[in-house]
Amino acid sequence: MITGARAPRTTELAQGDAFARLCADRGLLFGGDYNPEQWPREVWQEDVALMERAGVTFVTVGVFSWSTLEPEPGAREWAWLDEVLDLLHGHGIAVDLATPTASPPPWLGILHPETLPVDRDGVRLAAGSRNQFAPSARAYRDAALRIATDLAERYAAHPAVRMWHVGNEFGQVDYGDEAARAFRAWLREKYGSIAALNEAWDTRVWSQGYRDFDDIVPPRRAPYLLNPAQTLDFHRFTSDELRECFREQRDAIRRAGATQPITTNLMGFFPLVDGWSWAGDLDVIADDQYPDPAVPDSPQKVALVQDLARSLGQGRPWLLMEQAASAVSWRPHNLPKSPARMRLDSLQAIARGADGVCFFQWRQARAGAERFHSAMLPHAGADTDAFRGVERLGADLARLRPVVGSRVDARVAILFDWQGWWAGSEPARPTMRHDTIEQLERWHGALWRRGIATDIVPPGADLSRYEVVLVSHSYVIEDDAADRLRRAAAAGARLVIGPFSGVADAHGAILTGRSPVPLRDLIGASGEEWVGLPDDGVALSFRPGEPVPTTARASILAERLRTDGAEVLATFAEGELAGRPAVTRNDRVWYLAAVVSEDVLAAVLDAALAGVSGAVPDPPQGLEAVRRGDALFLLNHGDAAADIEVPSGSEDLLTGQRTSRRATVAPGEAMVLIERRTT
Ligand code: GAL
C-alpha cells in the first residue's frame, strides 16, 4: 500500500536530467507566476524590461488562463500567448508553461454541472472562484485533456518553453456522485470482493455491512463519527484520483512531443495528496511555501518542508515554485516580509537543495481576489523597497551559480508516512492534542538548531546510509518499515522512537497485544495502555548518572510501559504512571513512552546523535548552517550578530570577500562560503 522509495524509471532520470540541464544552462532559476492576460499589452513591455533588470530568468505562464484561451467551448485564442512567449524568449526568459486546468471557465459547469465538486454536506460548489472541478468527472477530464493537448501541440517546440506545469496545487476533493462512482471502482480494484472490503473496514461495527460496492458512498456528512477505515481509503482514493488528472495531462504533453521536464506544484505537508506516491511522477519536485512572517519559528518549520521537497526528489535539486515576496492576502491578518527576510527565506531554499526560487507572482494584481497579495513588482512599481529587494536577490542568485546541481548530504533521517498521518489524524483517539506534524517539527527543529542535515524518508525506505534514524510519530508501521528499522539498528544505526508509533495496521485498525506490536522487540519494552496526561503534564525523574534536564516533563500522551530488557533512563515521577518507565534505551534504540519536554528530547537526541557533526559546531541561536556540496550556507534568522569559526581562506560567494578564521553574520544576513585554497 504505502510506496517506499524506489528506483527512478529511465524516463524519469532523463527528464530529471532535463531540469539539471536547464539549471546548468540558466543558473539558479529566478522568477514567478506571470499572468500577462490580466494586463494590457503595453504593460508587457514594461514587464520584460523590469524582469531583465531584476535578473528574472524563468516565469510560469498560463496557470489560470483557461477562459482566456477557450472563451467558448472549443474556441482557441492563441494569439496573445504566441506574442507573450515570443516576447519572453526575445528577452532570454525561459517559460514554464502551465496547463490552465485548475480553473475551468464558468461555461463548463453550466454545460456539465457534474464537473462542479460537491462538499461533504452535499453542497455543489459554484463557479466564481477557482478550482471548481470534480476530479472524477469525465467531462472535466476530457475538457482538460483537450486544452492541455492543444496547448502542448502548439508550444512543445517553442524555444521559450523549458518546462511544463500541470494544473496548480492539486488539492480539490469531491464528495459528489461522480466521486462516488469512481471511489467504488477504486475500492473494487483494491479489494476484489465486497466481503474483503467489509472485513478490511470491519463493517460489523455500528452495523455498516455493505451488500455491494454500489452501496458505498464517500465519507459524506453523517450523524456521528465515520468509519476511520472508510475515510482512510477515501484519502488514498482522492490522492490517486488527482494523480490520475495529473498523469493524463502529463502524458498528453509527452504525446505532443514535449521533451521538457513536466511537474506540478506540491504544497509541503499538504493532507490531500500523498507526496511519496506522487514524487516519481514529477520530473522535478516543485513546492509552494508560504511561511508566516508573524510566526517566530517559521524559518525552522519551513526548513522541514524544504527537506521534504529535497527528499521527495531523492536528493535531487528541487524548485521553490511559489512563495510570497511580502504579505499574502489569505490569512485573517497578514504581516509583510521585509525585503531582507524575503532574501533570507529564498537563500534558505537554495541552501536546502533548491535550484530555483520563484514567487506568486511577478506583478501584483490590480483586481480579483488576490489584489492585496504581494508580488515581485508591487502596485507602487519599481521605485520601491520591495522591488529593490527583488533586484538584490536576482543578483545574489546569479552569484550563487556555483551551487547549481550540488546536493545536501544527510546522515540522519526522520520517518514520515503520509498515509499513516491520515490514519493517525482521525478523530476519537486517546487525545486529539497529539499531532503528527507538530511532533515532526519539534524533532526536526532539534536537528535544525544543531545544523545537522536531515532527510525525510517514507516507510520502507532503504536506511542503510543513515547513522541515526528518528521516528517522531508513525501511527502505522507495517512489516517492511519495521524490518528496515530493525536492519538499520542491526547495521549500527542509532534509532530514537517516539510515542504512539506502530499502533495500527494499514486499515487503521489497532494491532492487538502489548504495544507497539511491530517494534517492541526493537525497543525492548512494551506497553499496555495509552493515557492522556493532565493539562500541566507530569514530572519525570532521571536515573542517577544521566544528564538531568532541569524541567523534565511529559505532556499530552503517555504509555503504561514495562521494560523487557531495555534500560530505564527516566521514569514518571508523579501521577497515574508514577514509577513506570518514560525513557528507555535498548542498546542503540531509545524509546520515549510519552511526549517529552524540549530538554528531555534534546538530551535523548544528543545521546543518539553523538559523533554526527553539524555543518558548524554549536551554531549560535538563530543561525542556520547548512552544507550543500562545497558551499557552507550561514543564515542568521536571529536578532543578534552570529560569530563563528570557519575554515580560513573561505570566500563568501555573495560578496566575493575572503574570510579569516572567524565570520560574523549580521542579523537577517547570510553568507555562502566556499573554501578556496591559497596556493
Ligand atoms: C497559491 C496558489 C497561487 C496563489 C498563491 C497566493 O496557493 O497556487 O495561485 O493563489 O497561493 O498565496
XYZ file of C-alpha atoms and ligand atoms in Angstrom:
691
model
C 0.000 0.000 0.000
C 2.475 2.644 1.031
C 5.000 3.410 -1.642
C 8.535 3.307 -0.392
C 11.490 4.951 -2.046
C 12.005 3.199 -5.339
C 14.482 3.316 -8.135
C 13.575 6.030 -10.635
C 12.441 4.883 -14.075
C 14.721 5.625 -17.003
C 12.383 8.277 -18.398
C 12.296 9.986 -15.018
C 16.024 10.177 -14.970
C 16.064 11.514 -18.499
C 13.581 14.283 -17.737
C 15.213 14.964 -14.392
C 18.345 15.484 -16.403
C 16.436 18.000 -18.500
C 15.884 20.043 -15.346
C 19.559 19.694 -14.465
C 20.467 20.856 -17.972
C 18.119 23.811 -17.701
C 19.761 24.953 -14.471
C 23.240 24.240 -15.767
C 22.361 26.443 -18.711
C 20.485 29.211 -16.868
C 21.917 29.072 -13.381
C 19.591 29.108 -10.379
C 16.126 29.801 -11.763
C 14.544 33.034 -10.631
C 11.103 34.373 -11.419
C 7.456 33.767 -10.716
C 3.941 33.249 -11.976
C 3.334 35.650 -14.810
C -0.269 36.431 -15.744
C 0.004 38.817 -18.710
C -3.575 38.051 -19.792
C -4.655 40.208 -16.846
C -2.858 43.258 -18.264
C -2.915 45.331 -21.449
C -0.140 44.768 -23.992
C 1.756 47.995 -23.129
C 2.381 46.612 -19.677
C 4.060 43.509 -21.130
C 6.895 45.602 -22.488
C 7.480 47.134 -19.094
C 7.268 43.669 -17.547
C 10.047 42.171 -19.633
C 12.236 45.244 -19.214
C 11.889 45.055 -15.439
C 12.334 41.298 -15.443
C 15.621 41.735 -17.222
C 16.629 44.425 -14.780
C 15.902 42.151 -11.834
C 17.675 39.172 -13.371
C 14.494 37.120 -13.824
C 15.262 34.014 -15.882
C 12.132 31.905 -15.618
C 8.389 32.547 -15.440
C 5.318 30.345 -15.193
C 2.712 31.385 -17.723
C -0.917 30.472 -18.145
C -1.848 28.874 -14.822
C -5.300 30.470 -14.730
C -5.793 31.305 -18.390
C -8.373 28.714 -19.452
C -11.250 31.126 -20.087
C -8.903 33.455 -21.978
C -7.643 30.604 -24.157
C -11.064 28.986 -24.595
C -13.731 31.665 -24.106
C -16.314 29.422 -25.808
C -16.286 25.634 -25.825
C -13.843 24.553 -28.500
C -12.601 28.072 -29.352
C -8.842 28.688 -29.220
C -7.343 32.133 -28.622
C -3.631 31.605 -29.068
C -2.543 34.969 -30.451
C -1.839 36.607 -27.094
C 0.098 33.598 -25.853
C 2.139 33.404 -29.066
C 3.059 37.015 -28.526
C 3.901 36.574 -24.839
C 6.114 33.551 -25.441
C 7.944 35.257 -28.288
C 8.409 38.369 -26.187
C 9.805 36.440 -23.249
C 12.058 34.398 -25.485
C 13.311 37.569 -27.101
C 14.405 38.723 -23.654
C 16.057 35.451 -22.764
C 13.423 34.427 -20.230
C 12.588 30.726 -20.041
C 8.961 29.709 -19.671
C 7.299 27.104 -17.513
C 4.090 26.707 -19.498
C 1.071 25.712 -17.467
C -1.971 23.743 -18.499
C -4.762 26.033 -17.285
C -6.823 23.206 -15.884
C -7.006 24.233 -12.216
C -9.713 26.733 -13.009
C -12.257 25.770 -15.661
C -14.254 28.520 -17.366
C -17.760 29.052 -15.976
C -19.321 27.590 -19.138
C -18.011 24.145 -18.280
C -20.077 23.981 -15.093
C -23.115 25.315 -16.898
C -22.886 22.778 -19.707
C -21.785 19.962 -17.393
C -22.960 20.615 -13.840
C -21.425 17.309 -12.779
C -17.972 18.863 -13.263
C -18.618 21.075 -10.223
C -17.406 19.494 -6.976
C -19.724 18.678 -4.090
C -18.626 19.150 -0.493
C -19.203 16.688 2.343
C -22.526 18.369 3.162
C -23.808 17.752 -0.355
C -23.440 21.371 -1.441
C -22.406 21.745 -5.078
C -19.728 24.439 -5.338
C -20.253 27.182 -7.874
C -18.027 28.916 -10.385
C -16.872 32.404 -9.445
C -13.677 31.491 -7.647
C -11.218 28.862 -8.889
C -10.643 25.110 -8.539
C -14.294 24.313 -9.199
C -13.712 20.928 -10.731
C -14.674 17.424 -9.734
C -11.532 15.354 -10.361
C -13.558 12.264 -11.296
C -15.965 13.963 -13.709
C -15.238 12.643 -17.191
C -16.495 15.835 -18.814
C -13.950 17.838 -16.799
C -11.153 15.400 -17.524
C -11.910 15.421 -21.260
C -12.124 19.202 -21.459
C -8.857 19.481 -19.504
C -7.194 16.965 -21.793
C -8.339 18.765 -24.923
C -6.936 22.121 -23.857
C -3.733 20.562 -22.483
C -3.201 18.587 -25.697
C -3.782 21.571 -27.959
C -1.510 23.730 -25.828
C 1.241 21.142 -25.918
C 0.895 20.529 -29.646
C 1.169 24.219 -30.310
C 4.057 25.035 -27.979
C 6.058 21.832 -27.396
C 8.737 23.043 -29.756
C 8.610 26.725 -28.825
C 12.130 27.719 -27.814
C 10.901 29.725 -24.811
C 9.260 26.692 -23.213
C 11.697 24.917 -20.906
C 9.272 23.279 -18.500
C 5.626 22.228 -18.233
C 3.432 22.854 -15.234
C 0.280 20.752 -14.988
C -2.683 22.412 -13.269
C -1.961 24.085 -9.965
C -1.661 22.822 -6.410
C -3.716 19.668 -6.921
C -5.944 19.503 -3.878
C -9.568 19.521 -4.904
C -11.771 16.996 -3.170
C -15.231 15.932 -4.270
C -17.897 14.002 -2.378
C -20.474 14.022 -5.178
C -21.906 11.272 -7.340
C -19.022 11.370 -9.813
C -16.618 10.800 -6.954
C -18.859 8.065 -5.515
C -18.758 6.126 -8.804
C -15.009 6.431 -9.101
C -14.475 5.599 -5.412
C -16.453 2.378 -5.842
C -14.386 1.394 -8.873
C -11.199 2.146 -6.905
C -12.429 0.014 -3.983
C -13.463 -2.831 -6.292
C -9.971 -2.822 -7.752
C -8.374 -2.732 -4.324
C -10.490 -5.337 -2.533
C -11.861 -7.549 -5.319
C -14.947 -8.550 -3.326
C -17.348 -6.778 -1.030
C -16.617 -9.412 1.613
C -12.963 -8.405 1.603
C -13.916 -4.760 1.970
C -16.323 -5.499 4.820
C -13.528 -7.369 6.550
C -10.924 -4.663 5.981
C -13.226 -1.898 7.179
C -14.690 -4.129 9.894
C -18.180 -3.016 8.990
C -19.698 -5.171 11.727
C -19.065 -2.201 13.982
C -22.166 0.020 14.065
C -23.987 -2.112 11.503
C -22.199 -0.853 8.434
C -22.065 -4.107 6.425
C -22.334 -3.402 2.687
C -24.193 -5.734 0.270
C -22.406 -4.444 -2.762
C -19.852 -1.823 -3.821
C -22.774 0.175 -5.188
C -23.968 0.769 -1.604
C -20.826 2.707 -0.727
C -20.671 6.492 -0.711
C -17.778 8.846 0.021
C -17.436 9.843 3.688
C -20.180 12.448 3.490
C -21.655 14.228 6.493
C -23.201 11.538 8.716
C -24.953 11.689 12.100
C -21.852 10.853 14.103
C -18.260 9.652 13.698
C -17.392 7.931 10.431
C -15.664 4.606 9.990
C -11.965 5.585 10.025
C -11.122 2.832 7.509
C -13.571 4.307 5.020
C -12.161 7.788 5.498
C -8.613 6.495 5.131
C -9.394 4.779 1.851
C -11.158 7.896 0.629
C -7.981 9.870 1.341
C -5.997 7.371 -0.711
C -8.581 7.434 -3.465
C -8.600 11.248 -3.618
C -4.821 11.398 -3.845
C -4.801 8.730 -6.582
C -7.630 10.398 -8.482
C -5.872 13.752 -8.512
C -2.711 11.989 -9.584
C -4.635 10.487 -12.493
C -5.672 14.007 -13.526
C -2.018 15.000 -13.418
C -0.868 11.897 -15.302
C -3.436 12.241 -18.076
C -2.306 15.756 -18.842
C 1.369 14.914 -18.450
C 1.010 12.026 -20.884
C -0.827 14.247 -23.361
C 2.032 16.761 -23.182
C 4.546 13.985 -23.866
C 2.470 12.596 -26.733
C 2.574 16.038 -28.287
C 6.341 15.671 -28.453
C 7.411 17.776 -25.468
C 10.845 16.848 -24.124
C 10.974 19.428 -21.330
C 10.583 18.372 -17.676
C 6.964 18.207 -16.531
C 5.907 18.981 -12.989
C 3.236 20.453 -10.783
C 3.483 22.448 -7.594
C 3.144 20.428 -4.391
C 2.456 22.090 -1.057
C 4.737 20.577 1.539
C 2.840 18.570 4.128
C -0.461 19.010 2.371
C -3.003 16.482 3.550
C -4.861 15.720 0.326
C -2.103 14.205 -1.759
C 0.407 11.587 -0.706
C 3.664 13.191 -1.812
C 5.518 9.868 -1.672
C 3.176 8.286 -4.166
C 3.302 11.333 -6.460
C 7.016 12.032 -6.374
C 8.042 9.505 -9.009
C 5.622 11.093 -11.478
C 7.240 14.525 -11.363
C 10.387 15.193 -13.368
C 11.388 17.773 -10.790
C 9.871 18.327 -7.364
C 8.301 21.777 -7.247
C 6.913 23.108 -3.995
C 4.982 26.172 -2.806
C 5.966 27.612 0.573
C 4.270 30.403 2.450
C 5.888 30.656 5.899
C 4.035 33.123 8.094
C 6.254 36.120 8.951
C 4.211 36.517 12.131
C 5.360 33.139 13.464
C 8.799 33.380 15.059
C 9.811 29.791 14.373
C 8.687 29.733 10.761
C 12.300 29.518 9.442
C 12.626 26.290 11.396
C 9.300 24.973 10.152
C 9.924 25.811 6.528
C 13.325 24.112 6.751
C 11.440 20.871 7.382
C 9.263 21.452 4.314
C 12.369 22.148 2.244
C 13.988 18.945 3.461
C 10.817 17.141 2.452
C 10.959 18.677 -1.041
C 14.555 17.547 -1.436
C 13.777 14.101 -0.066
C 10.773 13.634 -2.363
C 13.211 14.013 -5.246
C 15.602 11.539 -3.631
C 18.123 14.283 -3.004
C 17.992 15.863 -6.457
C 17.669 19.654 -6.678
C 14.088 20.871 -6.424
C 12.332 24.092 -7.304
C 10.669 26.588 -4.987
C 7.796 27.289 -7.344
C 5.884 29.807 -5.261
C 6.456 31.988 -2.241
C 5.290 35.483 -1.347
C 7.528 38.479 -1.914
C 5.948 40.155 1.116
C 2.471 39.628 2.621
C -0.091 37.109 1.491
C -3.753 38.109 1.499
C -5.404 34.889 2.578
C -4.620 34.904 6.296
C -7.029 36.827 8.524
C -4.216 39.251 9.367
C -1.235 39.498 7.007
C 2.167 40.637 8.128
C 4.637 41.728 5.453
C 8.036 40.196 4.898
C 10.817 42.697 4.790
C 12.964 42.535 1.650
C 15.749 41.206 3.874
C 13.511 38.446 5.177
C 12.355 37.600 1.669
C 16.004 37.280 0.650
C 16.889 35.106 3.619
C 13.887 32.813 3.007
C 14.954 32.459 -0.615
C 18.577 31.696 0.247
C 17.331 29.164 2.767
C 15.584 27.247 -0.033
C 18.796 27.245 -2.073
C 20.777 26.109 0.968
C 18.415 23.170 1.426
C 18.715 21.974 -2.137
C 16.576 24.170 -4.414
C 17.946 25.100 -7.824
C 15.464 27.896 -8.271
C 13.386 30.412 -6.376
C 10.093 31.673 -7.754
C 7.190 33.723 -6.472
C 3.490 34.100 -6.731
C 3.513 36.371 -8.644
C 5.502 38.685 -10.883
C 3.191 41.728 -10.971
C 0.781 42.456 -8.143
C -2.822 42.038 -9.285
C -4.906 45.171 -9.628
C -8.165 43.300 -9.308
C -9.593 39.984 -8.280
C -9.426 38.045 -5.054
C -5.662 38.432 -4.710
C -5.434 42.193 -5.265
C -3.683 42.673 -1.910
C -1.328 39.701 -2.257
C 2.245 40.901 -2.620
C 4.264 40.319 -5.766
C 7.787 40.865 -7.047
C 6.609 44.085 -8.646
C 4.180 45.813 -6.284
C 1.293 48.167 -7.177
C 3.585 51.078 -6.401
C 6.004 49.976 -9.110
C 9.749 49.551 -9.382
C 10.705 52.534 -7.220
C 10.032 50.574 -4.051
C 11.996 48.787 -1.363
C 10.249 45.579 -2.376
C 11.422 45.738 -5.976
C 14.919 46.761 -4.942
C 14.883 43.668 -2.720
C 13.929 41.569 -5.737
C 16.779 43.054 -7.759
C 19.175 42.319 -4.947
C 18.007 38.726 -4.778
C 18.384 38.341 -8.535
C 21.991 39.478 -8.251
C 22.609 37.135 -5.298
C 21.226 34.147 -7.164
C 23.448 34.900 -10.134
C 26.463 34.869 -7.787
C 25.373 31.522 -6.377
C 25.593 29.787 -9.733
C 28.420 27.520 -8.491
C 25.975 25.660 -6.250
C 23.733 24.548 -9.136
C 23.235 20.788 -9.127
C 25.030 20.216 -5.823
C 23.495 18.147 -3.061
C 22.961 18.129 0.665
C 24.442 15.019 2.241
C 22.376 13.899 5.229
C 23.351 11.180 7.697
C 20.191 11.495 9.738
C 16.709 10.542 8.605
C 13.258 11.134 10.029
C 10.464 8.813 9.037
C 7.302 10.377 7.688
C 4.383 8.318 6.471
C 1.713 10.313 4.631
C -0.919 7.592 4.859
C -0.111 6.935 8.495
C -0.596 10.651 9.079
C -4.091 10.347 7.641
C -4.857 7.269 9.717
C -3.455 8.873 12.859
C -5.391 12.100 12.378
C -8.828 10.521 12.558
C -10.954 11.707 15.474
C -11.728 9.681 18.616
C -8.170 8.919 19.732
C -6.775 8.932 23.285
C -6.067 12.613 22.689
C -6.582 14.976 19.794
C -3.652 17.054 21.051
C -1.067 14.703 19.648
C -0.325 15.891 16.153
C 1.991 14.104 13.721
C 3.294 17.232 12.038
C 3.776 19.139 15.291
C 5.911 16.295 16.629
C 7.837 16.064 13.365
C 8.508 19.802 13.566
C 9.776 19.529 17.130
C 12.180 16.695 16.355
C 13.356 18.173 13.102
C 13.732 21.542 14.832
C 16.184 19.999 17.290
C 18.351 18.914 14.349
C 17.896 22.228 12.556
C 19.210 24.096 15.595
C 22.275 21.835 15.621
C 22.926 22.414 11.897
C 22.517 18.694 11.224
C 21.343 17.827 7.715
C 18.296 15.568 7.736
C 16.407 13.629 5.104
C 12.744 12.812 5.405
C 12.114 9.198 4.448
C 8.981 7.191 3.671
C 8.258 3.915 5.443
C 10.050 1.053 3.769
C 12.875 3.302 2.518
C 16.408 1.980 2.435
C 18.025 3.347 5.604
C 21.491 1.954 5.094
C 23.159 5.328 4.549
C 21.979 6.863 7.808
C 23.800 6.914 11.120
C 20.712 7.968 13.037
C 17.058 7.282 12.233
C 14.280 9.083 14.071
C 10.629 8.118 14.308
C 8.933 11.108 15.893
C 5.494 9.600 15.375
C 4.409 6.990 12.892
C 0.952 5.676 13.701
C 1.119 2.873 11.136
C 4.282 0.802 10.887
C 3.926 -2.096 8.504
C 6.225 -5.085 8.359
C 8.539 -3.737 5.656
C 9.029 -0.477 7.547
C 9.659 -2.330 10.820
C 12.164 -4.582 9.045
C 14.034 -1.603 7.679
C 14.279 -0.137 11.165
C 15.476 -3.442 12.564
C 18.063 -3.818 9.824
C 19.281 -0.268 10.319
C 19.797 -0.886 14.053
C 21.492 -4.212 13.369
C 23.846 -2.458 10.955
C 24.852 0.037 13.638
C 22.449 2.944 13.196
C 21.058 4.588 16.306
C 17.288 4.894 16.491
C 15.024 7.130 18.539
C 11.362 6.218 18.534
C 8.612 8.463 19.799
C 5.314 7.530 21.420
C 2.141 6.301 19.766
C 4.015 4.696 16.878
C 3.212 1.330 15.307
C -0.283 1.471 16.770
C -2.443 0.499 13.814
C -2.458 -1.583 10.641
C -2.859 -0.292 7.095
C -6.638 -0.022 7.558
C -6.230 1.971 10.724
C -7.293 -0.967 12.931
C -5.445 -1.291 16.221
C -2.791 -4.005 16.444
C -3.682 -6.118 19.447
C -1.160 -7.309 22.000
C 1.366 -5.373 24.019
C 2.315 -2.218 22.157
C 3.939 -1.148 19.948
C 3.443 -4.549 18.322
C 5.835 -4.158 15.372
C 8.583 -2.516 17.436
C 8.559 -3.999 20.916
C 11.458 -6.395 20.237
C 13.463 -3.475 18.914
C 12.784 -1.232 21.890
C 12.996 -3.992 24.489
C 9.895 -2.715 26.227
C 6.167 -2.978 25.758
C 3.071 -1.120 26.788
C -0.498 -1.911 27.641
C -2.428 1.355 27.601
C -2.262 4.813 26.103
C -3.177 7.550 28.530
C -3.776 11.226 28.051
C -1.807 13.355 30.518
C -3.225 16.240 32.575
C -3.026 19.724 31.067
C 0.082 20.744 33.010
C 1.844 17.427 32.318
C 3.788 15.315 34.802
C 7.364 15.432 36.060
C 9.953 12.863 35.010
C 12.885 11.727 37.049
C 16.144 10.551 35.556
C 18.268 7.754 36.951
C 21.483 8.818 38.650
C 24.289 9.475 36.219
C 22.047 10.586 33.365
C 22.248 14.233 32.338
C 19.179 15.525 34.160
C 17.228 18.101 32.260
C 16.020 20.777 34.600
C 12.355 20.861 33.764
C 11.954 17.298 32.607
C 8.277 16.715 31.994
C 5.905 14.728 29.884
C 2.663 16.019 28.480
C -0.192 15.185 26.125
C 0.135 11.412 25.870
C 1.961 8.585 27.605
C 2.133 4.824 27.554
C 1.842 2.449 30.503
C 5.129 0.702 29.774
C 7.274 -2.048 31.227
C 10.743 -2.948 30.116
C 11.528 -6.345 28.639
C 15.295 -5.957 28.578
C 15.773 -2.248 27.928
C 17.402 0.070 30.493
C 15.215 2.670 32.110
C 16.716 6.148 31.738
C 13.793 8.053 33.225
C 10.532 7.281 34.944
C 7.316 9.190 35.507
C 7.733 10.915 38.861
C 4.057 11.505 39.624
C 0.513 10.792 38.628
C -1.144 7.716 37.243
C 2.098 6.307 35.804
C 4.434 7.175 38.712
C 7.411 4.831 38.773
C 6.790 3.499 35.259
C 9.455 3.858 32.543
C 9.216 7.025 30.464
C 12.512 6.946 28.575
C 14.269 3.689 27.802
C 17.307 2.527 25.912
C 17.825 -0.870 24.361
C 21.389 -0.868 23.092
C 21.196 1.505 20.092
C 17.460 2.145 20.331
C 15.947 4.866 22.523
C 12.228 4.894 23.218
C 10.083 7.704 24.521
C 6.906 6.469 26.149
C 5.435 9.974 26.243
C 5.593 13.346 24.575
C 8.544 14.785 26.474
C 9.598 18.369 27.121
C 12.180 20.034 24.874
C 15.062 19.492 27.282
C 14.389 15.759 27.545
C 14.089 15.452 23.792
C 17.347 17.380 23.430
C 19.154 15.140 25.938
C 17.984 11.956 24.207
C 18.814 13.278 20.761
C 22.224 14.455 21.949
C 23.000 10.939 23.104
C 21.757 9.362 19.884
C 23.496 11.925 17.698
C 26.903 11.554 19.332
C 29.531 11.731 16.602
C 27.204 13.176 13.958
C 28.538 16.589 13.113
C 26.542 19.598 12.094
C 27.553 21.980 9.322
C 29.364 24.027 12.008
C 29.983 23.110 15.642
C 27.357 24.559 18.034
C 25.742 27.180 15.829
C 24.685 30.230 17.880
C 20.962 30.644 18.415
C 19.154 31.716 15.246
C 21.997 30.785 12.926
C 21.008 28.185 10.370
C 24.020 26.354 8.996
C 23.727 24.058 6.001
C 26.354 22.455 3.858
C 25.329 21.985 0.243
C 28.066 20.463 -1.872
C 31.167 22.584 -1.263
C 29.222 25.574 -0.034
C 28.542 26.386 3.605
C 25.369 28.444 3.950
C 25.103 30.558 7.099
C 21.716 32.224 7.512
C 21.136 34.414 10.515
C 17.440 34.338 11.439
C 18.154 35.797 14.865
C 18.320 39.319 16.277
C 21.985 39.242 17.257
C 25.133 39.021 15.185
C 26.426 35.451 14.954
C 30.145 34.990 15.189
C 31.576 31.601 14.338
C 34.772 29.898 13.416
C 35.055 28.987 9.726
C 37.791 27.497 7.575
C 40.157 30.375 6.974
C 40.528 31.471 3.393
C 36.845 30.836 2.641
C 35.249 33.089 0.091
C 31.730 34.419 0.510
C 30.064 33.859 -2.844
C 27.583 36.626 -2.084
C 30.225 39.330 -1.663
C 33.388 37.835 -3.141
C 35.154 38.618 0.144
C 37.589 36.285 1.859
C 37.069 35.486 5.496
C 39.702 34.944 8.115
C 39.235 32.225 10.732
C 36.063 33.800 12.053
C 32.979 35.013 10.275
C 30.340 37.356 11.626
C 26.893 37.105 10.131
C 24.747 40.151 10.884
C 21.099 39.617 11.904
C 18.947 38.917 8.850
C 22.058 38.405 6.722
C 23.631 35.427 5.033
C 26.983 34.131 3.889
C 27.696 31.362 1.427
C 31.247 30.240 1.993
C 33.377 28.177 -0.319
C 36.797 27.093 0.753
C 39.434 28.450 -1.594
C 42.900 27.092 -1.350
C 45.560 29.710 -1.443
C 48.425 28.146 -3.360
C -1.096 29.510 -4.046
C -1.606 29.483 -5.469
C -1.362 30.788 -6.185
C -1.746 31.944 -5.311
C -0.974 31.859 -4.020
C -1.242 33.004 -3.091
O -1.754 28.596 -3.267
O -1.023 28.434 -6.193
O -2.099 30.791 -7.389
O -3.106 31.919 -5.082
O -1.340 30.683 -3.361
O -0.533 32.876 -1.894
